[in-house]
CSV table of C-alpha atoms and ligand atoms in Angstrom, one decimal:
chain,number,residue,atom,x,y,z
A,9,UNK,CA,-12.5,-3.6,19.8
A,10,UNK,CA,-12.8,-2.3,16.1
A,11,UNK,CA,-15.6,-2.8,13.9
A,12,UNK,CA,-15.5,-6.2,12.2
A,13,UNK,CA,-18.1,-5.8,9.7
A,14,UNK,CA,-15.1,-5.7,6.7
A,15,UNK,CA,-15.0,-9.2,7.5
A,16,UNK,CA,-18.6,-10.0,6.0
A,17,UNK,CA,-17.4,-8.1,2.9
A,18,UNK,CA,-19.1,-4.7,3.9
A,19,UNK,CA,-17.1,-1.8,3.5
A,20,UNK,CA,-18.4,1.0,4.9
A,21,UNK,CA,-19.6,3.7,2.7
A,22,UNK,CA,-17.8,6.7,2.7
A,23,UNK,CA,-17.1,8.9,-0.1
A,24,UNK,CA,-17.4,6.1,-2.5
A,25,UNK,CA,-20.1,7.1,-4.6
A,26,UNK,CA,-18.4,10.9,-4.4
A,27,UNK,CA,-15.9,9.2,-6.3
A,28,UNK,CA,-18.5,7.5,-8.8
A,29,UNK,CA,-19.6,11.2,-9.3
A,30,UNK,CA,-16.2,12.4,-9.9
A,31,UNK,CA,-15.1,9.5,-12.4
A,32,UNK,CA,-19.0,9.8,-14.2
A,33,UNK,CA,-17.7,13.4,-14.7
A,34,UNK,CA,-14.7,12.6,-16.7
A,35,UNK,CA,-16.6,9.8,-18.5
A,36,UNK,CA,-19.6,11.5,-19.9
A,37,UNK,CA,-22.7,10.9,-22.0
A,38,UNK,CA,-20.4,9.6,-24.7
A,39,UNK,CA,-18.5,7.1,-22.4
A,40,UNK,CA,-18.8,4.5,-20.1
A,41,UNK,CA,-16.3,2.9,-17.5
A,42,UNK,CA,-15.9,-0.7,-17.1
A,43,UNK,CA,-14.1,-1.5,-14.1
A,44,UNK,CA,-13.5,-5.6,-12.8
A,45,UNK,CA,-13.1,-7.1,-9.1
A,46,UNK,CA,-9.7,-8.9,-9.9
A,47,UNK,CA,-10.0,-12.3,-9.9
A,48,UNK,CA,-9.6,-15.3,-7.1
A,49,UNK,CA,-6.3,-16.8,-7.2
A,50,UNK,CA,-5.5,-20.3,-6.2
A,51,UNK,CA,-2.9,-21.4,-3.8
A,52,UNK,CA,-2.7,-25.1,-4.0
A,53,UNK,CA,-5.5,-27.8,-4.6
A,54,UNK,CA,-9.1,-26.4,-3.7
A,55,UNK,CA,-7.3,-23.5,-1.7
A,56,UNK,CA,-7.3,-20.3,-2.4
A,57,UNK,CA,-6.0,-16.9,-1.1
A,58,UNK,CA,-7.7,-15.2,1.3
A,59,UNK,CA,-9.1,-12.8,-1.4
A,60,UNK,CA,-8.5,-8.8,-1.8
A,61,UNK,CA,-10.4,-7.0,-4.5
A,62,UNK,CA,-8.0,-4.7,-6.8
A,63,UNK,CA,-7.9,-1.1,-5.3
A,64,UNK,CA,-9.0,0.8,-7.9
A,65,UNK,CA,-12.6,-1.4,-7.5
A,66,UNK,CA,-12.8,-1.5,-3.9
A,67,UNK,CA,-12.0,2.3,-4.0
A,68,UNK,CA,-14.9,3.6,-6.4
A,69,UNK,CA,-17.9,0.1,-4.8
A,70,UNK,CA,-16.7,-0.5,-1.6
A,71,UNK,CA,-17.5,-4.1,-2.7
A,72,UNK,CA,-14.9,-6.6,-1.7
A,73,UNK,CA,-16.4,-10.0,-3.1
A,74,UNK,CA,-14.8,-11.6,-6.2
A,75,UNK,CA,-16.5,-12.1,-9.4
A,76,UNK,CA,-17.9,-8.7,-9.6
A,77,UNK,CA,-18.1,-5.6,-12.4
A,78,UNK,CA,-18.8,-1.8,-11.6
A,79,UNK,CA,-20.1,0.5,-14.7
A,80,UNK,CA,-20.5,3.9,-14.8
A,81,UNK,CA,-22.6,4.7,-17.7
A,82,UNK,CA,-24.0,8.6,-17.3
A,83,UNK,CA,-27.3,8.5,-18.9
A,84,UNK,CA,-27.8,4.5,-19.9
A,85,UNK,CA,-31.9,3.9,-19.0
A,86,UNK,CA,-30.7,1.6,-15.7
A,87,UNK,CA,-29.0,4.2,-14.1
A,88,UNK,CA,-25.4,5.7,-14.1
A,89,UNK,CA,-24.1,2.6,-11.9
A,90,UNK,CA,-25.2,-0.9,-11.9
A,91,UNK,CA,-22.9,-3.3,-9.9
A,92,UNK,CA,-23.0,-7.1,-11.5
A,93,UNK,CA,-22.2,-9.2,-8.7
A,94,UNK,CA,-22.6,-13.0,-7.6
A,95,UNK,CA,-26.4,-14.5,-7.1
A,96,UNK,CA,-26.9,-15.1,-3.5
A,97,UNK,CA,-27.1,-18.7,-3.2
A,98,UNK,CA,-28.3,-20.7,-0.2
A,99,UNK,CA,-25.5,-23.7,-0.9
A,100,UNK,CA,-22.3,-21.4,-1.8
A,101,UNK,CA,-23.3,-19.2,1.5
A,102,UNK,CA,-23.1,-22.5,3.2
A,103,UNK,CA,-19.7,-23.9,2.1
A,104,UNK,CA,-18.3,-20.3,1.5
A,105,UNK,CA,-19.5,-17.2,2.9
A,106,UNK,CA,-22.3,-14.8,2.7
A,107,UNK,CA,-22.7,-12.9,-0.6
A,108,UNK,CA,-24.3,-9.6,-1.2
A,109,UNK,CA,-25.9,-10.2,-3.9
A,110,UNK,CA,-27.7,-7.7,-6.5
A,111,UNK,CA,-30.6,-6.9,-4.2
A,112,UNK,CA,-27.3,-6.3,-0.8
A,113,UNK,CA,-25.9,-4.6,-4.1
A,114,UNK,CA,-28.5,-2.1,-4.4
A,115,UNK,CA,-29.3,-1.6,-0.7
A,116,UNK,CA,-25.8,-1.1,1.3
A,117,UNK,CA,-23.3,-0.5,-1.8
A,118,UNK,CA,-25.4,2.6,-3.7
A,119,UNK,CA,-26.0,0.8,-6.9
A,120,UNK,CA,-28.6,2.0,-9.2
A,121,UNK,CA,-29.3,-1.4,-10.9
A,122,UNK,CA,-27.4,-4.5,-9.9
A,123,UNK,CA,-27.7,-8.0,-11.7
A,124,UNK,CA,-26.4,-11.1,-11.7
A,125,UNK,CA,-22.3,-11.1,-13.1
A,126,UNK,CA,-23.4,-14.4,-15.1
A,127,UNK,CA,-25.7,-11.9,-17.3
A,128,UNK,CA,-23.0,-9.5,-17.9
A,129,UNK,CA,-22.3,-10.7,-21.6
A,130,UNK,CA,-25.6,-10.4,-22.2
A,131,UNK,CA,-25.7,-6.4,-21.2
A,132,UNK,CA,-22.5,-5.3,-22.9
A,133,UNK,CA,-23.5,-5.0,-25.9
A,134,UNK,CA,-26.3,-2.4,-24.6
A,135,UNK,CA,-23.8,-0.6,-22.3
A,136,UNK,CA,-21.3,-0.1,-25.1
A,137,UNK,CA,-23.9,0.7,-27.6
A,138,UNK,CA,-23.6,4.5,-28.8
A,139,UNK,CA,-21.4,5.0,-26.6
A,140,UNK,CA,-17.5,6.9,-27.8
A,141,UNK,CA,-15.1,5.9,-25.8
A,142,UNK,CA,-14.4,3.1,-23.8
A,143,UNK,CA,-13.0,3.8,-20.2
A,144,UNK,CA,-11.0,0.3,-18.8
A,145,UNK,CA,-8.4,-0.8,-16.9
A,146,UNK,CA,-4.8,-1.2,-18.9
A,147,UNK,CA,-3.5,-5.0,-17.4
A,148,UNK,CA,-4.7,-5.2,-14.1
A,149,UNK,CA,-7.4,-8.1,-15.3
A,150,UNK,CA,-6.3,-8.8,-18.9
A,151,UNK,CA,-8.9,-11.7,-18.8
A,152,UNK,CA,-11.8,-9.1,-18.4
A,153,UNK,CA,-9.6,-6.4,-20.5
A,154,UNK,CA,-9.4,-8.8,-23.5
A,155,UNK,CA,-12.7,-10.1,-23.5
A,156,UNK,CA,-14.3,-6.7,-23.5
A,157,UNK,CA,-12.4,-5.3,-26.4
A,158,UNK,CA,-13.1,-8.9,-28.6
A,159,UNK,CA,-16.0,-8.4,-27.9
A,160,UNK,CA,-16.0,-4.9,-29.0
A,161,UNK,CA,-14.0,-6.0,-32.4
A,162,UNK,CA,-16.9,-8.4,-32.9
A,163,UNK,CA,-19.6,-5.8,-32.2
A,164,UNK,CA,-18.1,-3.4,-34.8
A,165,UNK,CA,-17.8,-5.8,-37.6
A,166,UNK,CA,-21.4,-6.7,-37.1
A,167,UNK,CA,-22.0,-3.2,-38.9
A,168,UNK,CA,-25.5,-1.1,-38.4
A,169,UNK,CA,-26.4,-3.2,-35.6
A,170,UNK,CA,-24.3,-1.3,-33.2
A,171,UNK,CA,-22.0,1.2,-32.4
A,172,UNK,CA,-19.6,0.7,-29.7
A,173,UNK,CA,-17.0,2.9,-28.6
A,174,UNK,CA,-13.8,3.8,-31.3
A,175,UNK,CA,-11.6,5.3,-28.7
A,176,UNK,CA,-10.8,3.4,-25.6
A,177,UNK,CA,-9.1,5.1,-22.7
A,178,UNK,CA,-7.4,4.2,-19.5
A,179,UNK,CA,-8.7,4.5,-16.5
A,180,UNK,CA,-5.4,4.3,-14.6
A,181,UNK,CA,-4.2,7.4,-14.8
A,182,UNK,CA,-7.8,8.5,-14.0
A,183,UNK,CA,-8.7,6.5,-10.5
A,184,UNK,CA,-4.4,7.2,-9.5
A,185,UNK,CA,-4.6,10.7,-9.4
A,186,UNK,CA,-7.6,10.4,-7.3
A,187,UNK,CA,-6.5,7.7,-5.1
A,188,UNK,CA,-3.1,10.1,-4.5
A,189,UNK,CA,-5.5,13.0,-3.0
A,190,UNK,CA,-6.8,11.2,0.4
A,191,UNK,CA,-9.8,12.2,2.0
A,192,UNK,CA,-10.6,12.9,5.6
A,193,UNK,CA,-11.8,9.4,6.0
A,194,UNK,CA,-9.2,7.8,3.9
A,195,UNK,CA,-6.6,9.5,6.4
A,196,UNK,CA,-8.8,8.2,9.0
A,197,UNK,CA,-8.5,4.5,7.8
A,198,UNK,CA,-4.4,5.1,7.4
A,199,UNK,CA,-4.7,6.2,11.0
A,200,UNK,CA,-6.1,3.1,12.3
A,201,UNK,CA,-3.9,1.3,9.9
A,202,UNK,CA,-0.6,3.4,11.4
A,203,UNK,CA,-1.5,3.0,15.3
A,204,UNK,CA,-1.9,-0.6,15.2
A,205,UNK,CA,1.2,-0.9,13.2
A,206,UNK,CA,3.0,0.8,15.5
A,207,UNK,CA,1.4,-1.0,18.3
A,208,UNK,CA,2.9,-3.8,17.0
A,209,UNK,CA,6.2,-2.5,16.7
A,210,UNK,CA,6.9,-1.6,20.2
A,211,UNK,CA,5.4,-5.1,21.3
A,212,UNK,CA,8.2,-6.5,19.4
A,213,UNK,CA,10.3,-4.2,20.7
A,214,UNK,CA,9.2,-5.4,24.4
A,215,UNK,CA,9.3,-8.8,23.4
A,216,UNK,CA,13.2,-9.4,21.6
A,217,UNK,CA,15.4,-11.2,23.2
A,218,UNK,CA,18.9,-13.2,22.2
A,219,UNK,CA,18.0,-16.4,21.0
A,220,UNK,CA,14.7,-15.6,19.7
A,221,UNK,CA,14.2,-16.4,16.0
A,222,UNK,CA,13.4,-14.0,13.5
A,223,UNK,CA,10.0,-15.4,13.2
A,224,UNK,CA,9.1,-15.2,16.1
A,225,UNK,CA,9.2,-11.5,16.2
A,226,UNK,CA,7.4,-12.0,13.6
A,227,UNK,CA,4.3,-14.0,15.2
A,228,UNK,CA,4.6,-11.1,17.9
A,229,UNK,CA,3.5,-8.5,15.4
A,230,UNK,CA,1.4,-10.5,13.7
A,231,UNK,CA,-0.4,-11.7,16.9
A,232,UNK,CA,-0.9,-7.5,17.5
A,233,UNK,CA,-2.2,-7.3,13.9
A,234,UNK,CA,-4.6,-9.6,14.1
A,235,UNK,CA,-6.1,-8.7,18.1
A,236,UNK,CA,-7.1,-6.0,15.8
A,237,UNK,CA,-8.8,-7.6,12.9
A,238,UNK,CA,-6.2,-6.8,10.3
A,239,UNK,CA,-3.8,-8.5,8.6
A,240,UNK,CA,-0.6,-7.5,7.3
A,241,UNK,CA,-0.3,-4.9,4.3
A,242,UNK,CA,3.0,-7.2,2.7
A,243,UNK,CA,5.2,-9.8,4.0
A,244,UNK,CA,6.7,-8.8,7.1
A,245,UNK,CA,10.6,-8.4,7.1
A,246,UNK,CA,12.4,-9.5,9.9
A,247,UNK,CA,16.3,-9.2,9.6
A,248,UNK,CA,18.8,-9.2,12.6
A,249,UNK,CA,22.5,-8.8,12.2
A,250,UNK,CA,23.8,-8.8,8.4
A,251,UNK,CA,20.0,-10.3,7.5
A,252,UNK,CA,19.1,-6.1,8.0
A,253,UNK,CA,21.1,-5.1,5.3
A,254,UNK,CA,18.7,-7.4,3.0
A,255,UNK,CA,16.7,-4.9,1.6
A,256,UNK,CA,13.7,-7.1,1.1
A,257,UNK,CA,14.4,-10.3,4.0
A,258,UNK,CA,11.0,-12.0,4.6
A,259,UNK,CA,12.6,-15.4,5.1
A,260,UNK,CA,12.7,-14.2,9.4
A,261,UNK,CA,14.2,-17.7,9.8
A,262,UNK,CA,17.7,-16.8,12.0
A,263,UNK,CA,17.8,-16.6,15.7
A,264,UNK,CA,18.4,-12.7,16.6
A,265,UNK,CA,22.1,-12.6,18.8
A,266,UNK,CA,22.7,-10.5,21.7
A,267,UNK,CA,24.6,-7.8,20.1
A,268,UNK,CA,23.0,-7.6,16.7
A,269,UNK,CA,20.3,-4.8,16.0
A,270,UNK,CA,17.1,-5.8,14.6
A,271,UNK,CA,15.1,-3.7,11.6
A,272,UNK,CA,11.4,-4.7,11.4
A,273,UNK,CA,9.2,-3.7,8.4
A,274,UNK,CA,6.1,-4.6,8.8
A,275,UNK,CA,2.7,-2.8,8.3
A,276,UNK,CA,-1.0,-3.9,9.1
A,277,UNK,CA,-4.0,-3.1,6.3
A,278,UNK,CA,-7.1,-2.0,7.5
A,279,UNK,CA,-10.1,-2.2,5.2
A,280,UNK,CA,-7.9,-1.8,2.1
A,281,UNK,CA,-5.3,0.7,3.5
A,282,UNK,CA,-1.8,0.1,4.3
A,283,UNK,CA,0.5,1.3,7.0
A,284,UNK,CA,4.3,1.0,6.4
A,285,UNK,CA,6.8,1.5,9.9
A,286,UNK,CA,10.6,0.6,9.7
A,287,UNK,CA,11.8,0.4,13.2
A,288,UNK,CA,15.5,-1.0,14.0
A,289,UNK,CA,16.5,-1.8,17.5
A,290,UNK,CA,19.0,-3.9,19.9
A,291,UNK,CA,18.3,-7.4,20.2
A,292,UNK,CA,19.4,-6.9,24.1
A,293,UNK,CA,17.9,-3.7,24.9
A,294,UNK,CA,21.1,-1.4,24.0
A,295,UNK,CA,23.0,-0.2,21.3
A,296,UNK,CA,26.1,-0.3,21.2
A,297,UNK,CA,28.4,3.0,20.3
A,298,UNK,CA,29.1,2.1,16.8
A,299,UNK,CA,25.7,1.1,16.3
A,300,UNK,CA,24.1,4.7,18.1
A,301,UNK,CA,26.5,6.7,16.0
A,302,UNK,CA,24.9,4.7,12.8
A,303,UNK,CA,21.1,4.8,14.1
A,304,UNK,CA,21.3,8.4,15.1
A,305,UNK,CA,22.4,9.2,11.5
A,306,UNK,CA,19.3,7.4,10.3
A,307,UNK,CA,17.1,9.2,12.5
A,308,UNK,CA,18.2,12.8,11.9
A,309,UNK,CA,17.8,12.1,8.4
A,310,UNK,CA,13.9,11.1,8.8
A,311,UNK,CA,13.8,14.1,10.6
A,312,UNK,CA,15.4,16.6,8.4
A,313,UNK,CA,12.9,14.6,5.2
A,314,UNK,CA,10.2,15.0,8.1
A,315,UNK,CA,10.4,18.8,8.2
A,316,UNK,CA,11.1,19.2,4.6
A,317,UNK,CA,7.3,17.9,3.6
A,318,UNK,CA,4.9,20.5,2.9
A,319,UNK,CA,3.0,21.6,0.4
A,320,UNK,CA,4.3,23.5,-2.3
A,321,UNK,CA,7.6,21.8,-2.3
A,322,UNK,CA,8.3,19.3,-4.5
A,323,UNK,CA,8.1,15.4,-3.5
A,324,UNK,CA,11.8,14.8,-3.9
A,325,UNK,CA,12.6,17.5,-1.7
A,326,UNK,CA,12.0,15.1,1.1
A,327,UNK,CA,14.7,12.4,-0.2
A,328,UNK,CA,17.2,15.5,-0.8
A,329,UNK,CA,16.9,16.7,2.3
A,330,UNK,CA,17.3,13.0,3.6
A,331,UNK,CA,20.3,12.6,1.7
A,332,UNK,CA,22.2,15.5,2.7
A,333,UNK,CA,22.4,14.3,6.2
A,334,UNK,CA,22.7,10.7,4.9
A,335,UNK,CA,26.4,11.8,3.5
A,336,UNK,CA,27.2,13.7,6.0
A,337,UNK,CA,27.0,11.3,8.4
A,338,UNK,CA,28.8,8.7,6.2
A,339,UNK,CA,31.3,11.3,5.8
A,340,UNK,CA,31.8,12.0,9.5
A,341,UNK,CA,31.9,9.1,10.4
A,342,UNK,CA,34.6,7.9,7.9
A,343,UNK,CA,32.5,5.5,5.8
A,344,UNK,CA,33.0,7.7,3.2
A,345,UNK,CA,35.8,10.3,1.8
A,346,UNK,CA,35.1,13.9,-0.1
A,347,UNK,CA,33.0,16.6,0.2
A,348,UNK,CA,29.7,15.8,0.5
A,349,UNK,CA,28.3,17.4,-2.9
A,350,UNK,CA,30.7,15.5,-4.5
A,351,UNK,CA,29.7,11.8,-2.5
A,352,UNK,CA,26.2,13.4,-3.6
A,353,UNK,CA,26.8,14.2,-7.2
A,354,UNK,CA,28.9,11.2,-8.2
A,355,UNK,CA,26.4,8.6,-6.1
A,356,UNK,CA,29.1,7.3,-3.9
A,357,UNK,CA,26.6,6.8,-1.1
A,358,UNK,CA,25.0,4.3,-2.6
A,359,UNK,CA,26.6,1.5,-1.7
A,360,UNK,CA,24.7,1.9,1.7
A,361,UNK,CA,21.9,3.7,0.6
A,362,UNK,CA,20.2,2.2,-2.7
A,363,UNK,CA,16.5,3.0,-2.1
A,364,UNK,CA,14.6,6.1,-2.4
A,365,UNK,CA,13.5,7.8,0.6
A,366,UNK,CA,9.8,8.3,0.3
A,367,UNK,CA,6.7,6.1,-1.8
A,368,UNK,CA,3.5,6.9,-2.1
A,369,UNK,CA,1.3,5.2,0.9
A,370,UNK,CA,-2.4,4.6,0.3
A,371,UNK,CA,-4.4,1.3,-0.3
A,372,UNK,CA,-1.3,-0.2,-1.9
A,373,UNK,CA,1.4,0.0,0.3
A,374,UNK,CA,3.4,1.5,-2.8
A,375,UNK,CA,0.1,3.9,-4.0
A,376,UNK,CA,-0.3,4.7,-7.3
A,377,UNK,CA,0.2,8.4,-8.5
A,378,UNK,CA,2.4,10.2,-10.7
A,379,UNK,CA,6.3,11.0,-9.2
A,380,UNK,CA,6.6,13.1,-11.9
A,381,UNK,CA,4.5,15.5,-14.7
A,382,UNK,CA,7.1,15.4,-17.4
A,383,UNK,CA,10.2,16.2,-16.5
A,384,UNK,CA,9.3,17.9,-13.4
A,385,UNK,CA,8.9,16.7,-9.7
A,386,UNK,CA,5.3,17.0,-8.9
A,387,UNK,CA,4.6,19.1,-6.0
A,388,UNK,CA,2.9,18.3,-2.6
A,389,UNK,CA,-0.5,19.0,-1.8
A,390,UNK,CA,-3.0,18.3,1.4
A,391,UNK,CA,-3.8,14.6,1.3
A,392,UNK,CA,-0.8,13.1,-0.1
A,393,UNK,CA,0.1,10.7,2.1
A,394,UNK,CA,3.9,9.4,1.8
A,395,UNK,CA,6.9,7.7,3.7
A,396,UNK,CA,10.0,8.8,5.1
A,397,UNK,CA,12.0,5.5,5.0
A,398,UNK,CA,15.9,6.9,4.9
A,399,UNK,CA,18.3,4.0,5.4
A,400,UNK,CA,21.9,3.3,5.9
A,401,UNK,CA,23.1,-0.8,5.3
A,402,UNK,CA,27.0,-1.6,5.7
A,403,UNK,CA,27.9,-5.0,4.5
A,404,UNK,CA,30.4,-7.2,6.2
A,405,UNK,CA,33.6,-6.2,3.8
A,406,UNK,CA,33.0,-2.8,3.2
A,407,UNK,CA,36.0,-2.2,1.8
A,408,UNK,CA,36.2,1.7,2.7
A,409,UNK,CA,33.6,1.0,6.5
A,410,UNK,CA,35.1,0.9,9.7
A,411,UNK,CA,34.8,-2.4,11.0
A,412,UNK,CA,33.0,-1.7,13.5
A,413,UNK,CA,29.8,-1.0,11.2
A,414,UNK,CA,30.2,-4.1,9.8
A,415,UNK,CA,26.9,-6.2,9.5
A,416,UNK,CA,24.5,-3.1,10.8
A,417,UNK,CA,21.3,-2.3,8.4
A,418,UNK,CA,18.9,0.4,10.0
A,419,UNK,CA,16.3,1.7,8.1
A,420,UNK,CA,13.4,4.5,10.4
A,421,UNK,CA,10.5,4.5,8.6
A,422,UNK,CA,7.5,6.6,9.2
A,423,UNK,CA,4.1,7.1,7.2
A,424,UNK,CA,3.0,11.0,6.7
A,425,UNK,CA,0.0,13.2,5.0
A,426,UNK,CA,0.6,16.3,4.0
A,427,UNK,CA,-1.4,19.3,5.5
A,428,UNK,CA,-2.3,22.5,4.9
A,429,UNK,CA,1.0,23.8,6.8
A,430,UNK,CA,3.3,20.8,6.7
A,431,UNK,CA,2.4,17.1,7.4
A,432,UNK,CA,1.3,15.0,9.8
A,433,UNK,CA,3.1,11.9,10.8
A,434,UNK,CA,0.1,8.9,11.4
A,435,UNK,CA,3.6,6.5,12.7
A,436,UNK,CA,4.2,8.4,16.2
A,437,UNK,CA,3.2,6.2,18.4
A,438,UNK,CA,6.0,3.8,18.1
A,439,UNK,CA,9.5,5.6,19.5
A,440,UNK,CA,12.2,6.0,17.3
A,441,UNK,CA,14.7,8.3,19.2
A,442,UNK,CA,17.6,5.7,21.0
A,443,UNK,CA,16.5,6.6,24.1
A,444,UNK,CA,13.4,6.0,24.4
A,445,UNK,CA,13.5,2.5,22.0
A,446,UNK,CA,15.9,2.0,25.3
A,447,UNK,CA,13.8,2.8,28.2
A,448,UNK,CA,10.7,0.9,26.2
A,449,UNK,CA,12.8,-2.0,26.3
A,450,UNK,CA,14.1,-2.0,29.6
A,451,UNK,CA,10.0,-2.1,30.7
A,452,UNK,CA,9.6,-5.4,28.3
A,453,UNK,CA,13.2,-6.5,30.0
A,454,UNK,CA,11.3,-5.7,33.3
A,455,UNK,CA,7.9,-6.8,32.7
A,456,UNK,CA,8.7,-10.8,31.2
A,457,UNK,CA,7.7,-9.9,27.4
A,458,UNK,CA,5.1,-9.0,25.3
B,514,LIG,N1,7.6,-1.9,3.2
B,514,LIG,C1,8.1,-2.0,1.9
B,514,LIG,C2,8.5,-0.5,1.6
B,514,LIG,O1,9.2,0.0,2.4
B,514,LIG,O2,8.9,0.4,0.9
B,515,MN,MN1,8.0,2.3,2.7
B,516,MN,MN1,8.5,-0.2,4.4
């Protein structure tokens, strides 16, 4: 059983203090950084969506309550790190949930000083006074950002009484470069998310039967996530037959037929870190010959891309490796004609493979961080985490694809972290080899389900 304390609004403090120190070094004594937790969102009437703080805020603070503002103000009299948050409130805590309060912010979250969020406005002038640069997010919490900028203008117009910053620097790029390189503690959290995600996919392979609905298979996944105290990192995609060709299919509404392949793209989130796995398997437990031919091409592309993921390689080397294998397969199996290089050059493969092979993964499933520096692809470094997710999608009516491949959507997605000499696959607990998938599914069928 995993430690569930995050459900009580407490992130274990791992590298949070070191991250704040790094940010403080960038900000310096001439600057001040303000990072607000994004607001709660209403779902309907008096029901809100479950709260998930913005990843930048959580990354720096580990604090998971709404209505909070972190301040990094090196050399400030009350301390370098201030946290404004909700006061404790007996009534609210009975109805809504426990709060850390400013006392908890100092005792558990490393704040040098902490204050009632309602007093933030009174502190702002003092925090800005005499600092040359304001570091703030741009577009993450628009209301907060506008408020601060309006107040800054007002202070400036008041003339000699205060000297607010005259330079605004986006925090986004600074924090996102930090987030791009995962620490060992972050990789451990990602491993947990990946392990539960993998177990859920394996459970779905064992549970599937012809006639089940896609949402019932989603329920198997979500049961496994929740038994580990996790929730999904993004809405799960469960698409059988032609639905597997709809890249972001989340209706999950159809019955799954004997003879269909089902594509599941689903991942759990653990303490703010995402898993992101796709597996594709036959609803009746056995690949047809045509399904297997196409499946083995996608699997080979996934493996070639993982082999290409090494430190020092440009990030798009991973995509190029997958693309070559996919296009060779498309030509060999007769879905496309012509020379492999020419098909790549003219992008004729795009009717069957229309997405990228990788995205960064971390706190956000499509994680932050630039892919290019100017015109150049950035080079992979140890600690960078990305997905590897080649796919092939053949719609019914495709003019160039033989009919036996129609209504087939296949993707095989793993999460990897770059190491000193290659990469580590976090999602290897769920099989992807077709024979191994069939063997696991056979266990499920003899054992009577998940
Ligand atoms: N699950 C979203 C993606 O694979 O990019
Ligand atoms: Mn992905
Ligand atoms: Mn995915």
